[in-house]
Tab-separated table of C-alpha atoms and ligand atoms in Angstrom:
chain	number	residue	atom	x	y	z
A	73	UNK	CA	25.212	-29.061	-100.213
A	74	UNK	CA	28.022	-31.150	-99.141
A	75	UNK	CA	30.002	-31.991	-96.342
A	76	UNK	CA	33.231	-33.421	-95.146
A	77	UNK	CA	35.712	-33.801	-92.307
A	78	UNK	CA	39.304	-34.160	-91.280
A	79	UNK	CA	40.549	-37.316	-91.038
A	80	UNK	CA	41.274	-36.222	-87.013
A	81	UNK	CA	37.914	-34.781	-86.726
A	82	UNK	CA	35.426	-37.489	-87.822
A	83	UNK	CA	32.604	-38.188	-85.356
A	84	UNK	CA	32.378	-41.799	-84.325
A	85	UNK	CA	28.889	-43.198	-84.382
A	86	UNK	CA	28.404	-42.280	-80.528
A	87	UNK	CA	29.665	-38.747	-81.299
A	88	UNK	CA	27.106	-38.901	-84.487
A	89	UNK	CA	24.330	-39.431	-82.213
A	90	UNK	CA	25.454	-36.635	-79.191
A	91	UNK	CA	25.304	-34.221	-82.020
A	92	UNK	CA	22.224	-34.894	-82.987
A	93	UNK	CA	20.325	-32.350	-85.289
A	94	UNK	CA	22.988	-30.469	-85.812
A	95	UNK	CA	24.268	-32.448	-88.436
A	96	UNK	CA	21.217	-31.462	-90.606
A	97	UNK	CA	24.058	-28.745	-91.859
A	98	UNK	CA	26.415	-31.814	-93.569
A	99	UNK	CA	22.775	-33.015	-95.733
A	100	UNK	CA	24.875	-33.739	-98.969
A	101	UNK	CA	23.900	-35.651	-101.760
A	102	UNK	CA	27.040	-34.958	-103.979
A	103	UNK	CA	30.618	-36.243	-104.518
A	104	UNK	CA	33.177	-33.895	-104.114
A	105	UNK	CA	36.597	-34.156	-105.353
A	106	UNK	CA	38.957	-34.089	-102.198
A	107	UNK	CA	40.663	-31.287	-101.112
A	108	UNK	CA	43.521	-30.431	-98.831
A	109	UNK	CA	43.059	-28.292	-95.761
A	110	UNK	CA	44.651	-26.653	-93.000
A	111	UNK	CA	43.202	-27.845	-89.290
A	112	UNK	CA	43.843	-25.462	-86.519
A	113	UNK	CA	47.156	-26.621	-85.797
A	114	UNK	CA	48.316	-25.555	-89.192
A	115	UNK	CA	48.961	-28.929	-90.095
A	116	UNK	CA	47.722	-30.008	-93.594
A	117	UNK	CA	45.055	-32.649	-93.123
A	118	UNK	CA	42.961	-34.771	-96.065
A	119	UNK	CA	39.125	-34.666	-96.658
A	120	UNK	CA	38.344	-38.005	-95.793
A	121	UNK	CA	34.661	-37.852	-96.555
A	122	UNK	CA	32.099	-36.951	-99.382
A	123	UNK	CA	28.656	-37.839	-98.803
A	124	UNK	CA	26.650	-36.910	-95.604
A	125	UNK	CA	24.453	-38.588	-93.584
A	126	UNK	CA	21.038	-36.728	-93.634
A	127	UNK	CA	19.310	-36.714	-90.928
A	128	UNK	CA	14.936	-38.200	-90.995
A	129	UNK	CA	12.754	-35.417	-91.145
A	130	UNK	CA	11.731	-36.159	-87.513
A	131	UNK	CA	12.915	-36.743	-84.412
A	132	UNK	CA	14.295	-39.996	-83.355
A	133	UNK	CA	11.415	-40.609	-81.107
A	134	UNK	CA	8.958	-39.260	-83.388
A	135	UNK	CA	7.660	-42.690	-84.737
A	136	UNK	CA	6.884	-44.248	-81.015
A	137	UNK	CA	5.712	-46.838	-80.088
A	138	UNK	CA	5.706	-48.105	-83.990
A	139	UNK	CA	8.862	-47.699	-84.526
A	140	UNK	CA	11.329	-47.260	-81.529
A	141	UNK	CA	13.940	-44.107	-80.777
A	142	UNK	CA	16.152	-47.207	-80.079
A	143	UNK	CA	15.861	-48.681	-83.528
A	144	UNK	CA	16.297	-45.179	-84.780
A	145	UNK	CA	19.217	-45.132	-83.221
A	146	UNK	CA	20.765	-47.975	-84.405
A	147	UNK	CA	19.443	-47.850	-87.930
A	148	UNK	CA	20.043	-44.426	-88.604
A	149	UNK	CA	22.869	-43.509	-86.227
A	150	UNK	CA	24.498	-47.392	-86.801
A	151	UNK	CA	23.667	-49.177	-90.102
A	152	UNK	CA	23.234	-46.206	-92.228
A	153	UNK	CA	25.551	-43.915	-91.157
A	154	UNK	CA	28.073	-46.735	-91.655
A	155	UNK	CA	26.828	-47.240	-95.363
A	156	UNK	CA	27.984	-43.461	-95.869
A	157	UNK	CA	31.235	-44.104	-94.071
A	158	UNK	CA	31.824	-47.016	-96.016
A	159	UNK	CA	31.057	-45.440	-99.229
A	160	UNK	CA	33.466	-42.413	-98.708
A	161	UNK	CA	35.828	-44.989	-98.474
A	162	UNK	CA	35.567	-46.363	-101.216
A	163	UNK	CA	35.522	-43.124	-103.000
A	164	UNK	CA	38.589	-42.291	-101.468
A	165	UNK	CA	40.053	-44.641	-103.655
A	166	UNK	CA	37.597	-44.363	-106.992
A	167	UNK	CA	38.222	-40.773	-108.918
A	168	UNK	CA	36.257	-41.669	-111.382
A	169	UNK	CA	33.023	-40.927	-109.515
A	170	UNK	CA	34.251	-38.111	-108.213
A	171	UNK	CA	31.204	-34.867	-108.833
A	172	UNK	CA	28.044	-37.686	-109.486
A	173	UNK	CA	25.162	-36.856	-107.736
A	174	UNK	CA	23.988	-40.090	-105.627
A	175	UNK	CA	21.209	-40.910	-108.102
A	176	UNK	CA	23.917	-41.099	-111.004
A	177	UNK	CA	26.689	-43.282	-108.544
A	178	UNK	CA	23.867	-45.741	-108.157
A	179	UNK	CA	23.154	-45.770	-111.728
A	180	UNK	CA	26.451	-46.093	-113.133
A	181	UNK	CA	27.938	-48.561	-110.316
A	182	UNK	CA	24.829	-50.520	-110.808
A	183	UNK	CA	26.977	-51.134	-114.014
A	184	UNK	CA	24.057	-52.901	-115.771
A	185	UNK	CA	23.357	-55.679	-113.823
A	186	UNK	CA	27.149	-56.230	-112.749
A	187	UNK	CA	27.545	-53.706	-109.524
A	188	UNK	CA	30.904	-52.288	-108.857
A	189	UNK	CA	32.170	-52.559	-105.267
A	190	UNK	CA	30.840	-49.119	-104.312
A	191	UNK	CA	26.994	-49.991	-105.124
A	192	UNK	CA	25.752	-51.470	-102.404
A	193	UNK	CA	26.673	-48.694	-99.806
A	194	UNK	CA	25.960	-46.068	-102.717
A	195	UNK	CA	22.368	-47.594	-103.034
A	196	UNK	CA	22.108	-48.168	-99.212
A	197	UNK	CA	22.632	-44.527	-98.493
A	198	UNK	CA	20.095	-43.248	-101.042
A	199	UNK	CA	17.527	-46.029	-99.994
A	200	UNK	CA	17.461	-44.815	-96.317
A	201	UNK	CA	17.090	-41.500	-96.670
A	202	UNK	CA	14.597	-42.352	-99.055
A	203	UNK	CA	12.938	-44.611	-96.437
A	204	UNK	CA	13.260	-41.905	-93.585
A	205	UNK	CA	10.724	-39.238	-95.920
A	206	UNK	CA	8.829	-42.355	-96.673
A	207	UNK	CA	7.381	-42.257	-92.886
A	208	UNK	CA	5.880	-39.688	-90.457
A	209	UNK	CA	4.368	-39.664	-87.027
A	210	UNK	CA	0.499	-40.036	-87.407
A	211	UNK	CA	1.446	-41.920	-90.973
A	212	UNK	CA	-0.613	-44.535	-92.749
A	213	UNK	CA	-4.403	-44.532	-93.108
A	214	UNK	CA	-4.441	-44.040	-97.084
A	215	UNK	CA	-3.826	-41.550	-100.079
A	216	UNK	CA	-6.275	-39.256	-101.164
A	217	UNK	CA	-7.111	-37.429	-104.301
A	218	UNK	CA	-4.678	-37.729	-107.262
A	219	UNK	CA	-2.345	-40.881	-105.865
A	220	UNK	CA	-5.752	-42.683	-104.175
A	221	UNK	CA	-7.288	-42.568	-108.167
A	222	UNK	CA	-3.948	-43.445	-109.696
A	223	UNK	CA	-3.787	-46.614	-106.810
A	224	UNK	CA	-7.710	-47.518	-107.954
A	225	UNK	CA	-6.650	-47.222	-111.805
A	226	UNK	CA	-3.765	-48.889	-111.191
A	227	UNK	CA	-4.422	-52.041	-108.540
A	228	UNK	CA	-8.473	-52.040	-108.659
A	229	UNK	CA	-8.695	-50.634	-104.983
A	230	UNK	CA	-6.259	-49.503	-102.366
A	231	UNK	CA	-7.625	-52.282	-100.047
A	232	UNK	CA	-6.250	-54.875	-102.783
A	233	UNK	CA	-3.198	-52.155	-103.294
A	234	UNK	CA	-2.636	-52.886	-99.702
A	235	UNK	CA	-3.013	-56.340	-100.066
A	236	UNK	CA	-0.847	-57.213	-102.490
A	237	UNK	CA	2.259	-54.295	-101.000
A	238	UNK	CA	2.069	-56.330	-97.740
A	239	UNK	CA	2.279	-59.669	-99.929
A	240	UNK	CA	5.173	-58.689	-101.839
A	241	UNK	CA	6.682	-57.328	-98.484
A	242	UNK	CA	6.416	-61.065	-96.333
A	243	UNK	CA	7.353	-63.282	-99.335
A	244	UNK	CA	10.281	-61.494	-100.075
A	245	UNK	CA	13.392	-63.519	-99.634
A	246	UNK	CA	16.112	-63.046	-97.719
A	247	UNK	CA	17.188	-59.220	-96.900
A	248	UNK	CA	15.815	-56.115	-99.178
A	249	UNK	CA	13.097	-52.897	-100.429
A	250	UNK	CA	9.390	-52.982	-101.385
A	251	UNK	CA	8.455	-50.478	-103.213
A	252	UNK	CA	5.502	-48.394	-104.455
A	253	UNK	CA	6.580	-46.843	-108.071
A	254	UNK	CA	5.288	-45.140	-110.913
A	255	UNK	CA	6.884	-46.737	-114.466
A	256	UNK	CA	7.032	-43.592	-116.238
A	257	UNK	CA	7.002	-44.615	-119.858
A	258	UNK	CA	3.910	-46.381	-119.030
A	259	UNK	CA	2.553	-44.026	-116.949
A	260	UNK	CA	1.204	-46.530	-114.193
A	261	UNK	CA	2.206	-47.304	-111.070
A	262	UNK	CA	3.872	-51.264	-109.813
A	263	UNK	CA	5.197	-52.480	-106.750
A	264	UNK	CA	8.832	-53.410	-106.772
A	265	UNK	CA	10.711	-55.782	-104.812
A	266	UNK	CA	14.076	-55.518	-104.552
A	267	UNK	CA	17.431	-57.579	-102.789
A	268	UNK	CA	19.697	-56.323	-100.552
A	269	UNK	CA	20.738	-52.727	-102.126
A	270	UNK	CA	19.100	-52.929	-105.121
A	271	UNK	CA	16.419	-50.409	-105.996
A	272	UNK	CA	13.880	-49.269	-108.785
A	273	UNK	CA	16.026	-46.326	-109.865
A	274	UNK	CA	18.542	-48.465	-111.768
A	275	UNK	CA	15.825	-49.755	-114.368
A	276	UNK	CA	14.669	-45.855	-114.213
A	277	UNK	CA	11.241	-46.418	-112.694
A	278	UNK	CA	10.391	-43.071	-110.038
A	279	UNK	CA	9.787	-44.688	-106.709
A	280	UNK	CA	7.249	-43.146	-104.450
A	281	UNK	CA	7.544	-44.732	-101.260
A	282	UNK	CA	8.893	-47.892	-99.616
A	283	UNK	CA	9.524	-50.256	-96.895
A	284	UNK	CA	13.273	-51.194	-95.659
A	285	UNK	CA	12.378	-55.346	-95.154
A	286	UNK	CA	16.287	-56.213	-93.720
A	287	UNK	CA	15.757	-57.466	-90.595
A	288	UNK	CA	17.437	-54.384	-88.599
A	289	UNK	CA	14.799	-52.420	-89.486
A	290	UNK	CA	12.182	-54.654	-87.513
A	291	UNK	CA	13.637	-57.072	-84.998
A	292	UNK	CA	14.142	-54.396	-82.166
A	293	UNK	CA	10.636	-53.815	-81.958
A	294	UNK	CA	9.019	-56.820	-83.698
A	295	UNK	CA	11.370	-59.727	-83.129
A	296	UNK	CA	10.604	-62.179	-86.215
A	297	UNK	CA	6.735	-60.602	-86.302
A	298	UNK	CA	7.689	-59.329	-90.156
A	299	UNK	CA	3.477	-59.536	-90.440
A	300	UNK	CA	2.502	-57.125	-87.491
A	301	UNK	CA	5.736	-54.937	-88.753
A	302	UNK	CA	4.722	-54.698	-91.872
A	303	UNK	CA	1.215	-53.810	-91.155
A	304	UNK	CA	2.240	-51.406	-88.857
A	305	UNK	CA	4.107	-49.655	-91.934
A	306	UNK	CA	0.493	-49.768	-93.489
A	307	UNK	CA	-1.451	-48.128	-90.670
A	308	UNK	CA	0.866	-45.777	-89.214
A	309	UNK	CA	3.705	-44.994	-90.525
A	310	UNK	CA	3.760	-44.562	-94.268
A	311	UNK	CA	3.636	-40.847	-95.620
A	312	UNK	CA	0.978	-40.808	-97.974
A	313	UNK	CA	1.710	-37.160	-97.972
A	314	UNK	CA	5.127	-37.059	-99.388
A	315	UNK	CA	3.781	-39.865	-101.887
A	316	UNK	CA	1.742	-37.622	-103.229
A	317	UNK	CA	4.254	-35.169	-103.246
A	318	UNK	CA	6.599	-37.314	-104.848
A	319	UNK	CA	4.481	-38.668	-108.175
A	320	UNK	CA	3.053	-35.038	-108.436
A	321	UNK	CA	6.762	-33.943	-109.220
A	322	UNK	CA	7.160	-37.008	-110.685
A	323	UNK	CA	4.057	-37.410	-113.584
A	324	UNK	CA	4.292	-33.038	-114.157
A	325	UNK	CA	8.073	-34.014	-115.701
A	326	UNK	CA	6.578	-37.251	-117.520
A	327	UNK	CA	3.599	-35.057	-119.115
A	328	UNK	CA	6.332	-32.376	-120.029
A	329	UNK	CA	7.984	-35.236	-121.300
A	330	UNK	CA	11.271	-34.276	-119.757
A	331	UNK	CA	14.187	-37.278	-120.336
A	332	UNK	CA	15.696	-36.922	-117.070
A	333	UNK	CA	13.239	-36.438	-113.834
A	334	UNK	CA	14.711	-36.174	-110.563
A	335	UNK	CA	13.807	-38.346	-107.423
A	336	UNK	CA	12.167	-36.468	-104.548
B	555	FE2	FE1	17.905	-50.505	-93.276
């Protein structure tokens, strides 16, 4: 489903945030070519925007005291929603990626290791909704069943899993992702670390679930603490449920041996 506004209609960020859950009804993950419209005046307007912001699968408060309503707030209702806005921009001005879904705009602006100017926000958009379903309230403890044996196959243990994720996560440089993903043509699972807006999708691994390390999402509630933030992550917020969700999806289209499998 898709969304989009009048140019003399757009919420601000404040306005974003009054609405609230209502704007679950604009969750779109597809370009759409723009269109002309009447507003109620009669006057013809333009569709200024083509991407939505979706909203987490929780309340903004849902995550306390681990994560803050405030730093909701202002990473959800601030930095991401302005990665959308941004991006519809841009789009505004690039027909040529008019109709991709999100996972193919990130692909093909990725452009191979040269990213057009729409990547970033493109990628930005995709990796915080993908970081929102990565969490829930009463989160972390560990995987069970089919991810837990894939984790001890895979890394030796989930303690040593859980070592090394939180590793990767404090010596990475400078703003970016860590991520837990499954390498489909090897059928085994890595972690990933990534810079600023890049992600595991453009060298077609399946991400499962991951941690937003740019220093919005912490400093709120952590200050410079990127440890105790990190392990926080570990203990209570990561979804081990919709991890398990997302490499059952994921390994049923690598055993059909499908070519293209899409990210939960
Ligand atoms: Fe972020």
């Amino acid at each position: 489903m898709s969304w989009a506004c009048c140019s003399n209609i757009c919420p601000s960020t404040s306005n974003f945030l009054a609405i609230g859950y209502d704007l679950k009804r604009f969750n779109g993950n597809k370009a759409q070519r723009p269109k002309r419209r009447l507003s109620k005046s009669g006057r013809e307007t333009d569709i200024c925007a083509y991407y939505g912001l979706k909203t987490p699968p929780y309340e903004l408060d849902a995550l306390e005291p681990y994560m803050s309503q405030k730093t909701l707030e202002k990473h959800w209702g601030g930095h991401h929603h302005n990665y959308v806005e941004g991006l519809n921009k841009q789009l505004e001005r690039n027909d040529v990626l008019y109709g991709l879904t999100m996972e193919e705009l990130i692909k093909v602006t990725y452009n191979n290791g040269n990213p057009l100017p729409e990547f970033n926000n493109a990628a930005q958009v995709w990796n915080h909704d993908f970081f929102w379903e990565s969490m829930q309230p009463g989160g972390g403890h560990q995987p069970v069943l089919g991810l837990l044996k894939q984790i001890e196959k895979d890394f030796g243990s989930f303690t040593n899993f859980r070592e090394k994720f939180i590793e990767a996560a404090l010596t990475l440089f400078g703003s970016g992702w860590v991520w837990l993903v499954l390498i489909k043509d090897e059928k085994r699972l890595a972690i990933r670390k990534t810079s600023n807006a890049i992600n595991p999708i453009v060298w077609d691994e399946i991400p499962l679930m991951s941690l937003d390390m740019w220093e919005h999402s912490y400093y709120l509630d952590y200050r410079n603490d990127k440890s105790k933030y990190v392990n926080v992550f570990m203990n209570h917020l990561v979804s081990w449920d919709v991890a398990m969700v997302r490499i059952v999806r994921a390994q049923a289209f690598v055993n059909l041996g499908e070519p293209n499998i899409p990210v939960a």
